[in-house]
Coordinates of C-alpha atoms in Angstrom, one line a residue:
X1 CA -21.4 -13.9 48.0
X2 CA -19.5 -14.1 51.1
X3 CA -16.4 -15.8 49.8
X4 CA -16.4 -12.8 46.8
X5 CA -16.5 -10.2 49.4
X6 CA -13.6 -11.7 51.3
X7 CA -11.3 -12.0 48.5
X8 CA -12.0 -8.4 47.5
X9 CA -11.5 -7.4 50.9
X10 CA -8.3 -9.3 50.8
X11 CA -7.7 -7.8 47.4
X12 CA -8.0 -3.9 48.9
X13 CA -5.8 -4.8 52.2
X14 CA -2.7 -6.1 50.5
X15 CA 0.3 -4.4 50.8
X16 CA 3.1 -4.9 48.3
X17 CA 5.1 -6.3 50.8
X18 CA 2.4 -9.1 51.3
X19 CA 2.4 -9.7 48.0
X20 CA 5.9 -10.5 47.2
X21 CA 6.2 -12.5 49.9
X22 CA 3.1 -14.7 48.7
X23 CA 4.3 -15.1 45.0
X24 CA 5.3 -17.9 43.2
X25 CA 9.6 -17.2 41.9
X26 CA 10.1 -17.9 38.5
X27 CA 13.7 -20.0 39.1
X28 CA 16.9 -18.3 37.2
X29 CA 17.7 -19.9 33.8
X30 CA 20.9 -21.5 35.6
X31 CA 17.9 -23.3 37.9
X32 CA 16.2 -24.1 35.5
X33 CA 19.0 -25.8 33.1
X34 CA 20.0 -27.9 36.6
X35 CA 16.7 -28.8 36.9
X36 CA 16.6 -30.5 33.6
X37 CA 19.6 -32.0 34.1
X38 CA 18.9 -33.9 37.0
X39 CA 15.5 -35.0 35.4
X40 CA 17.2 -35.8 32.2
X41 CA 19.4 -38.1 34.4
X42 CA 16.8 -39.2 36.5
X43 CA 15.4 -40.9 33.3
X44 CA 17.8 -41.8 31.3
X45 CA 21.3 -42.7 33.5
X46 CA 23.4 -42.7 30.0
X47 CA 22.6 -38.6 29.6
X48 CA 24.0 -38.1 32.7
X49 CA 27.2 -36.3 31.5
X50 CA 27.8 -32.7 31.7
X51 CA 26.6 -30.7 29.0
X52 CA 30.4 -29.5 28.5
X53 CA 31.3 -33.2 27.8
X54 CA 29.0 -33.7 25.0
X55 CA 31.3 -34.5 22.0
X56 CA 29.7 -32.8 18.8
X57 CA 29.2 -35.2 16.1
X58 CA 30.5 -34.3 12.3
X59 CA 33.1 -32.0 11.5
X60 CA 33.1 -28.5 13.1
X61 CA 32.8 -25.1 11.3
X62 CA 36.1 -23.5 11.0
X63 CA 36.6 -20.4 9.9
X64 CA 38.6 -19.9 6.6
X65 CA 40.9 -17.3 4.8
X66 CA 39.4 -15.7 1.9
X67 CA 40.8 -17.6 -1.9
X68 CA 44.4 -15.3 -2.1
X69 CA 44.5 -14.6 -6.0
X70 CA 48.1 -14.7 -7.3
X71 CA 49.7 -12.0 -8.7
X72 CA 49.7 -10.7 -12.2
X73 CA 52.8 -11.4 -12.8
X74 CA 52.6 -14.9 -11.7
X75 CA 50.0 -15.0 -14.3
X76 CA 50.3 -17.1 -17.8
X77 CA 48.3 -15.4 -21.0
X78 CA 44.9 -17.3 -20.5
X79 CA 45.1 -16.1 -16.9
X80 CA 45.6 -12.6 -17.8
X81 CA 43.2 -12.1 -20.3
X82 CA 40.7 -14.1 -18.6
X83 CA 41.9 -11.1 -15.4
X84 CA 42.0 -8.3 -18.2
X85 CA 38.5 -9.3 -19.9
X86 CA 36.6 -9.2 -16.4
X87 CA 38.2 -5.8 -15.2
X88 CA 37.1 -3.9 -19.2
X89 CA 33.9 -5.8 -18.6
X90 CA 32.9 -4.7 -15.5
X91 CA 34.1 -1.4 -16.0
X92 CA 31.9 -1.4 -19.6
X93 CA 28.9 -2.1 -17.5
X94 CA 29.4 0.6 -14.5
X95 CA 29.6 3.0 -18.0
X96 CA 26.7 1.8 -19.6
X97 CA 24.6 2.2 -16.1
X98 CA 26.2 5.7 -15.5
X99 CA 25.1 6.1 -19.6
X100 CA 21.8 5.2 -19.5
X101 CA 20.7 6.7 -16.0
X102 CA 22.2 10.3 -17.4
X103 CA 20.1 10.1 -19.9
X104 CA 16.7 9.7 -18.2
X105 CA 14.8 12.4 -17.8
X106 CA 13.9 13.7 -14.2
X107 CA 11.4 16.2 -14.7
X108 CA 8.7 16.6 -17.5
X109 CA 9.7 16.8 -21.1
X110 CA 10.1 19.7 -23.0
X111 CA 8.6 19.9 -26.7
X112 CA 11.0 21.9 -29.3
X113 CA 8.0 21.3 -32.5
X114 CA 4.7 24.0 -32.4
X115 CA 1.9 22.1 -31.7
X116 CA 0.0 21.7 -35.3
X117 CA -3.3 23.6 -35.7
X118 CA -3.5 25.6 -32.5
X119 CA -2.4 29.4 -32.4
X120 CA -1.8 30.8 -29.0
X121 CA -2.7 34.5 -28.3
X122 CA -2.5 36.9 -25.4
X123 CA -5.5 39.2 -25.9
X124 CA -4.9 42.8 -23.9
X125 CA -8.8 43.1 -23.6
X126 CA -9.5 39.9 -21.6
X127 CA -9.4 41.0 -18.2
X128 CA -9.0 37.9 -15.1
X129 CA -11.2 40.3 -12.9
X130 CA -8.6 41.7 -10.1
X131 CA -7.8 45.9 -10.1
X132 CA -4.3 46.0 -10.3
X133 CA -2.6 47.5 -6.9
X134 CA -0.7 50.2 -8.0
X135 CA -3.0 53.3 -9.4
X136 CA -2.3 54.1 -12.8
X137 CA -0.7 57.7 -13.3

């Protein structure tokens, strides 16, 4: 019981000061990339090369220029119907999607035929039960 009451006493009497000074540091990823280096060649004297002197192995990614199409009138007759056929096509399609989206309905549906067998009447006796607001002259 007497080693628990010291460490809360210690616990209540630290100052923040005391505590950063008592701390384990967390090393700096710089520190910590050194660190492995010098264990890596430590262990294994053929790694011992700087990681900026690593060769890369295979070809490297280089970046490309987008496919340049030639011009239509560098085009022979396949080439431009081929060109011709893909522009009325695509165009066709944005039609039929514009077409068909119109045409849906966005709120309920409205019958135009009577509804067979059933008569609808407004009877002035039925009364819903409120006085009107206004007094009658």
């Amino acid at each position: 019981m007497d080693q628990q009451d010291e460490i809360w006493r210690r616990f209540l009497e630290d100052s923040e000061h005391a505590i950063r000074r008592t701390a384990p540091r967390e090393p700096s990823a710089r520190e910590r990339i050194e660190a492995a280096d010098q264990f890596r060649a430590a262990y294994d004297p053929s790694a011992s090369q700087a990681r900026s002197e690593i060769e890369a192995v295979g070809d490297l990614w280089q970046p490309t220029a987008a496919p340049v199409r030639p011009p239509w009138r560098t085009l022979d007759g396949r080439g431009r119907l081929w060109r011709a056929t893909r522009i009325v096509g695509t165009v066709s399609a944005l039609i039929a999607v514009l077409a068909t989206m119109s045409r849906l309905s966005t709120g309920p549906t409205l019958r135009t035929e009577p509804h067979i067998g059933v008569t609808l009447e407004q009877s002035e006796e039925a009364s819903d039960g409120l006085r009107p607001t206004a007094p009658s002259p």
